[in-house]
Amino acid sequence: MIVRTLEEIQGSERDVRGDVWRSRRMLLRSDGMGFSLHDTVITEGTEQTLEYKHHFEANYCIAGEGEVVVVATGKTYPIKPGTLYALDKNDRHILRATKGDLRLVCVFYPPLTGTEVHRPDGSYAPAEELDTKA
């Protein structure tokens, strides 16, 4: 059984930050669950264009408000606590935090290793590429 608290992850190598986000990585590929689970906070008033070409991602909002825009169609979906959005087609999207910091519980498949950084196109490298660097 794996038991972790957010408190013990804060400040560890599993507490990863970018310019406008912070991801506390509760489960990673090394945990052997087949998916990774993250507690992610997006800073209010910011937006990011992302496209996870090699991963599927589901996000469940637990705090704040924002919106996600599907780049291909321009369709905009509001996000508030209790909203789930899933990128089931590796959708290129814009994520905005509009009212308070947007806090999401995120699931990635295949699981993240924890060392990924966003590429210029907003994607993460495929796991196989990261394996060759290990």
PDB file of N, CA and C in Angstrom, residues 32-100:
ATOM      1  N   GLY A  32       4.517   2.268  -9.867  1.00  0.00           N
ATOM      2  CA  GLY A  32       3.989   1.056 -10.471  1.00  0.00           C
ATOM      3  C   GLY A  32       2.477   0.950 -10.556  1.00  0.00           C
ATOM      4  N   MET A  33       1.765   2.064 -10.541  1.00  0.00           N
ATOM      5  CA  MET A  33       0.303   2.022 -10.591  1.00  0.00           C
ATOM      6  C   MET A  33      -0.265   2.075 -12.014  1.00  0.00           C
ATOM      7  N   GLY A  34       0.560   2.372 -13.009  1.00  0.00           N
ATOM      8  CA  GLY A  34       0.059   2.457 -14.380  1.00  0.00           C
ATOM      9  C   GLY A  34      -0.482   3.826 -14.756  1.00  0.00           C
ATOM     10  N   PHE A  35      -0.510   4.757 -13.823  1.00  0.00           N
ATOM     11  CA  PHE A  35      -0.917   6.145 -14.063  1.00  0.00           C
ATOM     12  C   PHE A  35      -0.189   6.997 -13.040  1.00  0.00           C
ATOM     13  N   SER A  36      -0.164   8.310 -13.267  1.00  0.00           N
ATOM     14  CA  SER A  36       0.375   9.204 -12.247  1.00  0.00           C
ATOM     15  C   SER A  36      -0.731  10.146 -11.791  1.00  0.00           C
ATOM     16  N   LEU A  37      -0.607  10.623 -10.554  1.00  0.00           N
ATOM     17  CA  LEU A  37      -1.616  11.468  -9.935  1.00  0.00           C
ATOM     18  C   LEU A  37      -0.928  12.698  -9.360  1.00  0.00           C
ATOM     19  N   HIS A  38      -1.491  13.869  -9.651  1.00  0.00           N
ATOM     20  CA  HIS A  38      -0.848  15.137  -9.299  1.00  0.00           C
ATOM     21  C   HIS A  38      -1.862  16.092  -8.686  1.00  0.00           C
ATOM     22  N   ASP A  39      -1.424  16.859  -7.717  1.00  0.00           N
ATOM     23  CA  ASP A  39      -2.190  17.964  -7.148  1.00  0.00           C
ATOM     24  C   ASP A  39      -1.529  19.213  -7.724  1.00  0.00           C
ATOM     25  N   THR A  40      -2.226  19.859  -8.663  1.00  0.00           N
ATOM     26  CA  THR A  40      -1.630  20.946  -9.442  1.00  0.00           C
ATOM     27  C   THR A  40      -2.357  22.259  -9.191  1.00  0.00           C
ATOM     28  N   VAL A  41      -1.590  23.328  -9.060  1.00  0.00           N
ATOM     29  CA  VAL A  41      -2.141  24.666  -8.859  1.00  0.00           C
ATOM     30  C   VAL A  41      -1.662  25.561  -9.999  1.00  0.00           C
ATOM     31  N   ILE A  42      -2.614  26.209 -10.670  1.00  0.00           N
ATOM     32  CA  ILE A  42      -2.334  27.162 -11.751  1.00  0.00           C
ATOM     33  C   ILE A  42      -2.606  28.565 -11.197  1.00  0.00           C
ATOM     34  N   THR A  43      -1.660  29.456 -11.349  1.00  0.00           N
ATOM     35  CA  THR A  43      -1.744  30.797 -10.777  1.00  0.00           C
ATOM     36  C   THR A  43      -2.854  31.620 -11.432  1.00  0.00           C
ATOM     37  N   GLU A  44      -3.645  32.281 -10.598  1.00  0.00           N
ATOM     38  CA  GLU A  44      -4.733  33.144 -11.071  1.00  0.00           C
ATOM     39  C   GLU A  44      -4.205  34.175 -12.079  1.00  0.00           C
ATOM     40  N   GLY A  45      -4.984  34.392 -13.138  1.00  0.00           N
ATOM     41  CA  GLY A  45      -4.647  35.402 -14.141  1.00  0.00           C
ATOM     42  C   GLY A  45      -3.667  34.931 -15.199  1.00  0.00           C
ATOM     43  N   THR A  46      -3.356  33.640 -15.211  1.00  0.00           N
ATOM     44  CA  THR A  46      -2.400  33.119 -16.196  1.00  0.00           C
ATOM     45  C   THR A  46      -3.086  32.155 -17.156  1.00  0.00           C
ATOM     46  N   GLU A  47      -2.398  31.906 -18.270  1.00  0.00           N
ATOM     47  CA  GLU A  47      -2.867  30.903 -19.218  1.00  0.00           C
ATOM     48  C   GLU A  47      -1.670  30.169 -19.798  1.00  0.00           C
ATOM     49  N   GLN A  48      -1.929  28.943 -20.223  1.00  0.00           N
ATOM     50  CA  GLN A  48      -0.904  28.101 -20.834  1.00  0.00           C
ATOM     51  C   GLN A  48      -1.514  27.400 -22.033  1.00  0.00           C
ATOM     52  N   THR A  49      -0.734  27.260 -23.077  1.00  0.00           N
ATOM     53  CA  THR A  49      -1.147  26.445 -24.217  1.00  0.00           C
ATOM     54  C   THR A  49      -0.393  25.132 -24.112  1.00  0.00           C
ATOM     55  N   LEU A  50      -1.154  24.043 -24.071  1.00  0.00           N
ATOM     56  CA  LEU A  50      -0.583  22.720 -23.828  1.00  0.00           C
ATOM     57  C   LEU A  50      -1.106  21.721 -24.850  1.00  0.00           C
ATOM     58  N   GLU A  51      -0.327  20.694 -25.088  1.00  0.00           N
ATOM     59  CA  GLU A  51      -0.761  19.605 -25.973  1.00  0.00           C
ATOM     60  C   GLU A  51       0.034  18.366 -25.599  1.00  0.00           C
ATOM     61  N   TYR A  52      -0.590  17.493 -24.860  1.00  0.00           N
ATOM     62  CA  TYR A  52       0.092  16.275 -24.420  1.00  0.00           C
ATOM     63  C   TYR A  52      -0.020  15.227 -25.517  1.00  0.00           C
ATOM     64  N   LYS A  53       0.921  15.243 -26.444  1.00  0.00           N
ATOM     65  CA  LYS A  53       0.904  14.369 -27.619  1.00  0.00           C
ATOM     66  C   LYS A  53       1.131  12.912 -27.269  1.00  0.00           C
ATOM     67  N   HIS A  54       1.783  12.656 -26.143  1.00  0.00           N
ATOM     68  CA  HIS A  54       2.173  11.292 -25.781  1.00  0.00           C
ATOM     69  C   HIS A  54       1.475  10.800 -24.518  1.00  0.00           C
ATOM     70  N   HIS A  55       0.542  11.588 -23.992  1.00  0.00           N
ATOM     71  CA  HIS A  55      -0.147  11.247 -22.750  1.00  0.00           C
ATOM     72  C   HIS A  55      -1.625  11.605 -22.857  1.00  0.00           C
ATOM     73  N   PHE A  56      -2.439  10.849 -22.143  1.00  0.00           N
ATOM     74  CA  PHE A  56      -3.818  11.242 -21.899  1.00  0.00           C
ATOM     75  C   PHE A  56      -3.842  11.866 -20.513  1.00  0.00           C
ATOM     76  N   GLU A  57      -4.712  12.860 -20.337  1.00  0.00           N
ATOM     77  CA  GLU A  57      -4.786  13.534 -19.049  1.00  0.00           C
ATOM     78  C   GLU A  57      -6.244  13.789 -18.692  1.00  0.00           C
ATOM     79  N   ALA A  58      -6.579  13.552 -17.434  1.00  0.00           N
ATOM     80  CA  ALA A  58      -7.889  13.918 -16.892  1.00  0.00           C
ATOM     81  C   ALA A  58      -7.640  14.856 -15.719  1.00  0.00           C
ATOM     82  N   ASN A  59      -8.490  15.884 -15.599  1.00  0.00           N
ATOM     83  CA  ASN A  59      -8.330  16.902 -14.565  1.00  0.00           C
ATOM     84  C   ASN A  59      -9.650  17.127 -13.857  1.00  0.00           C
ATOM     85  N   TYR A  60      -9.602  17.143 -12.530  1.00  0.00           N
ATOM     86  CA  TYR A  60     -10.783  17.382 -11.713  1.00  0.00           C
ATOM     87  C   TYR A  60     -10.513  18.611 -10.855  1.00  0.00           C
ATOM     88  N   CYS A  61     -11.337  19.631 -11.018  1.00  0.00           N
ATOM     89  CA  CYS A  61     -11.144  20.894 -10.299  1.00  0.00           C
ATOM     90  C   CYS A  61     -11.674  20.779  -8.870  1.00  0.00           C
ATOM     91  N   ILE A  62     -10.828  21.195  -7.904  1.00  0.00           N
ATOM     92  CA  ILE A  62     -11.255  21.203  -6.505  1.00  0.00           C
ATOM     93  C   ILE A  62     -11.247  22.610  -5.899  1.00  0.00           C
ATOM     94  N   ALA A  63     -10.702  23.606  -6.623  1.00  0.00           N
ATOM     95  CA  ALA A  63     -10.709  24.983  -6.118  1.00  0.00           C
ATOM     96  C   ALA A  63     -10.423  25.951  -7.260  1.00  0.00           C
ATOM     97  N   GLY A  64     -10.886  27.187  -7.093  1.00  0.00           N
ATOM     98  CA  GLY A  64     -10.661  28.222  -8.103  1.00  0.00           C
ATOM     99  C   GLY A  64     -11.614  28.070  -9.271  1.00  0.00           C
ATOM    100  N   GLU A  65     -11.458  28.974 -10.232  1.00  0.00           N
ATOM    101  CA  GLU A  65     -12.258  28.924 -11.457  1.00  0.00           C
ATOM    102  C   GLU A  65     -11.367  29.241 -12.638  1.00  0.00           C
ATOM    103  N   GLY A  66     -11.776  28.763 -13.789  1.00  0.00           N
ATOM    104  CA  GLY A  66     -11.021  29.014 -15.007  1.00  0.00           C
ATOM    105  C   GLY A  66     -11.786  28.531 -16.214  1.00  0.00           C
ATOM    106  N   GLU A  67     -11.035  28.276 -17.268  1.00  0.00           N
ATOM    107  CA  GLU A  67     -11.642  27.748 -18.490  1.00  0.00           C
ATOM    108  C   GLU A  67     -10.589  27.009 -19.286  1.00  0.00           C
ATOM    109  N   VAL A  68     -11.076  26.082 -20.086  1.00  0.00           N
ATOM    110  CA  VAL A  68     -10.221  25.356 -21.008  1.00  0.00           C
ATOM    111  C   VAL A  68     -10.797  25.565 -22.403  1.00  0.00           C
ATOM    112  N   VAL A  69      -9.908  25.887 -23.343  1.00  0.00           N
ATOM    113  CA  VAL A  69     -10.296  26.164 -24.720  1.00  0.00           C
ATOM    114  C   VAL A  69      -9.681  25.096 -25.612  1.00  0.00           C
ATOM    115  N   VAL A  70     -10.509  24.459 -26.445  1.00  0.00           N
ATOM    116  CA  VAL A  70     -10.004  23.505 -27.429  1.00  0.00           C
ATOM    117  C   VAL A  70      -9.497  24.333 -28.609  1.00  0.00           C
ATOM    118  N   VAL A  71      -8.208  24.297 -28.868  1.00  0.00           N
ATOM    119  CA  VAL A  71      -7.612  25.147 -29.898  1.00  0.00           C
ATOM    120  C   VAL A  71      -8.207  24.861 -31.272  1.00  0.00           C
ATOM    121  N   ALA A  72      -8.434  23.610 -31.620  1.00  0.00           N
ATOM    122  CA  ALA A  72      -8.921  23.242 -32.957  1.00  0.00           C
ATOM    123  C   ALA A  72     -10.293  23.830 -33.269  1.00  0.00           C
ATOM    124  N   THR A  73     -11.149  23.985 -32.250  1.00  0.00           N
ATOM    125  CA  THR A  73     -12.522  24.440 -32.489  1.00  0.00           C
ATOM    126  C   THR A  73     -12.827  25.803 -31.889  1.00  0.00           C
ATOM    127  N   GLY A  74     -12.009  26.242 -30.938  1.00  0.00           N
ATOM    128  CA  GLY A  74     -12.289  27.480 -30.227  1.00  0.00           C
ATOM    129  C   GLY A  74     -13.331  27.318 -29.134  1.00  0.00           C
ATOM    130  N   LYS A  75     -13.876  26.127 -28.966  1.00  0.00           N
ATOM    131  CA  LYS A  75     -14.896  25.877 -27.944  1.00  0.00           C
ATOM    132  C   LYS A  75     -14.280  26.066 -26.559  1.00  0.00           C
ATOM    133  N   THR A  76     -14.975  26.847 -25.737  1.00  0.00           N
ATOM    134  CA  THR A  76     -14.503  27.163 -24.393  1.00  0.00           C
ATOM    135  C   THR A  76     -15.424  26.527 -23.365  1.00  0.00           C
ATOM    136  N   TYR A  77     -14.815  25.871 -22.365  1.00  0.00           N
ATOM    137  CA  TYR A  77     -15.565  25.223 -21.300  1.00  0.00           C
ATOM    138  C   TYR A  77     -15.187  25.856 -19.968  1.00  0.00           C
ATOM    139  N   PRO A  78     -16.175  26.278 -19.180  1.00  0.00           N
ATOM    140  CA  PRO A  78     -15.865  26.825 -17.855  1.00  0.00           C
ATOM    141  C   PRO A  78     -15.418  25.711 -16.915  1.00  0.00           C
ATOM    142  N   ILE A  79     -14.533  26.055 -15.994  1.00  0.00           N
ATOM    143  CA  ILE A  79     -14.056  25.118 -14.981  1.00  0.00           C
ATOM    144  C   ILE A  79     -14.318  25.738 -13.612  1.00  0.00           C
ATOM    145  N   LYS A  80     -14.909  24.969 -12.741  1.00  0.00           N
ATOM    146  CA  LYS A  80     -15.123  25.373 -11.346  1.00  0.00           C
ATOM    147  C   LYS A  80     -15.079  24.101 -10.516  1.00  0.00           C
ATOM    148  N   PRO A  81     -15.034  24.212  -9.192  1.00  0.00           N
ATOM    149  CA  PRO A  81     -14.990  23.003  -8.374  1.00  0.00           C
ATOM    150  C   PRO A  81     -16.114  22.034  -8.760  1.00  0.00           C
ATOM    151  N   GLY A  82     -15.736  20.782  -8.925  1.00  0.00           N
ATOM    152  CA  GLY A  82     -16.683  19.755  -9.338  1.00  0.00           C
ATOM    153  C   GLY A  82     -16.663  19.472 -10.827  1.00  0.00           C
ATOM    154  N   THR A  83     -15.845  20.200 -11.603  1.00  0.00           N
ATOM    155  CA  THR A  83     -15.753  20.007 -13.053  1.00  0.00           C
ATOM    156  C   THR A  83     -14.588  19.079 -13.392  1.00  0.00           C
ATOM    157  N   LEU A  84     -14.848  18.141 -14.289  1.00  0.00           N
ATOM    158  CA  LEU A  84     -13.819  17.268 -14.854  1.00  0.00           C
ATOM    159  C   LEU A  84     -13.663  17.601 -16.321  1.00  0.00           C
ATOM    160  N   TYR A  85     -12.433  17.683 -16.794  1.00  0.00           N
ATOM    161  CA  TYR A  85     -12.207  17.694 -18.235  1.00  0.00           C
ATOM    162  C   TYR A  85     -11.097  16.698 -18.537  1.00  0.00           C
ATOM    163  N   ALA A  86     -11.282  15.967 -19.626  1.00  0.00           N
ATOM    164  CA  ALA A  86     -10.339  14.917 -20.004  1.00  0.00           C
ATOM    165  C   ALA A  86      -9.874  15.144 -21.432  1.00  0.00           C
ATOM    166  N   LEU A  87      -8.573  15.065 -21.633  1.00  0.00           N
ATOM    167  CA  LEU A  87      -7.965  15.275 -22.943  1.00  0.00           C
ATOM    168  C   LEU A  87      -7.809  13.904 -23.598  1.00  0.00           C
ATOM    169  N   ASP A  88      -8.942  13.392 -24.085  1.00  0.00           N
ATOM    170  CA  ASP A  88      -9.004  12.025 -24.601  1.00  0.00           C
ATOM    171  C   ASP A  88      -8.537  11.887 -26.045  1.00  0.00           C
ATOM    172  N   LYS A  89      -8.238  12.995 -26.684  1.00  0.00           N
ATOM    173  CA  LYS A  89      -7.747  12.972 -28.066  1.00  0.00           C
ATOM    174  C   LYS A  89      -6.430  13.743 -28.170  1.00  0.00           C
ATOM    175  N   ASN A  90      -5.683  13.801 -27.060  1.00  0.00           N
ATOM    176  CA  ASN A  90      -4.428  14.554 -27.006  1.00  0.00           C
ATOM    177  C   ASN A  90      -4.642  15.997 -27.460  1.00  0.00           C
ATOM    178  N   ASP A  91      -5.787  16.548 -27.073  1.00  0.00           N
ATOM    179  CA  ASP A  91      -6.227  17.857 -27.545  1.00  0.00           C
ATOM    180  C   ASP A  91      -5.246  18.977 -27.202  1.00  0.00           C
ATOM    181  N   ARG A  92      -4.898  19.785 -28.204  1.00  0.00           N
ATOM    182  CA  ARG A  92      -4.170  21.032 -27.943  1.00  0.00           C
ATOM    183  C   ARG A  92      -5.181  21.964 -27.301  1.00  0.00           C
ATOM    184  N   HIS A  93      -4.800  22.589 -26.180  1.00  0.00           N
ATOM    185  CA  HIS A  93      -5.757  23.374 -25.426  1.00  0.00           C
ATOM    186  C   HIS A  93      -5.078  24.539 -24.716  1.00  0.00           C
ATOM    187  N   ILE A  94      -5.896  25.497 -24.355  1.00  0.00           N
ATOM    188  CA  ILE A  94      -5.446  26.637 -23.563  1.00  0.00           C
ATOM    189  C   ILE A  94      -6.142  26.527 -22.215  1.00  0.00           C
ATOM    190  N   LEU A  95      -5.371  26.581 -21.160  1.00  0.00           N
ATOM    191  CA  LEU A  95      -5.904  26.504 -19.805  1.00  0.00           C
ATOM    192  C   LEU A  95      -5.707  27.858 -19.142  1.00  0.00           C
ATOM    193  N   ARG A  96      -6.801  28.418 -18.634  1.00  0.00           N
ATOM    194  CA  ARG A  96      -6.751  29.720 -17.972  1.00  0.00           C
ATOM    195  C   ARG A  96      -7.277  29.607 -16.549  1.00  0.00           C
ATOM    196  N   ALA A  97      -6.594  30.273 -15.625  1.00  0.00           N
ATOM    197  CA  ALA A  97      -7.066  30.406 -14.245  1.00  0.00           C
ATOM    198  C   ALA A  97      -7.608  31.824 -14.111  1.00  0.00           C
ATOM    199  N   THR A  98      -8.923  31.962 -13.916  1.00  0.00           N
ATOM    200  CA  THR A  98      -9.551  33.278 -13.987  1.00  0.00           C
ATOM    201  C   THR A  98      -9.996  33.851 -12.649  1.00  0.00           C
ATOM    202  N   LYS A  99     -10.292  32.988 -11.685  1.00  0.00           N
ATOM    203  CA  LYS A  99     -10.787  33.483 -10.393  1.00  0.00           C
ATOM    204  C   LYS A  99     -10.163  32.645  -9.286  1.00  0.00           C
ATOM    205  N   GLY A 100      -9.160  33.204  -8.640  1.00  0.00           N
ATOM    206  CA  GLY A 100      -8.403  32.448  -7.650  1.00  0.00           C
ATOM    207  C   GLY A 100      -7.455  31.488  -8.352  1.00  0.00           C
TER     208      GLY A 100
END
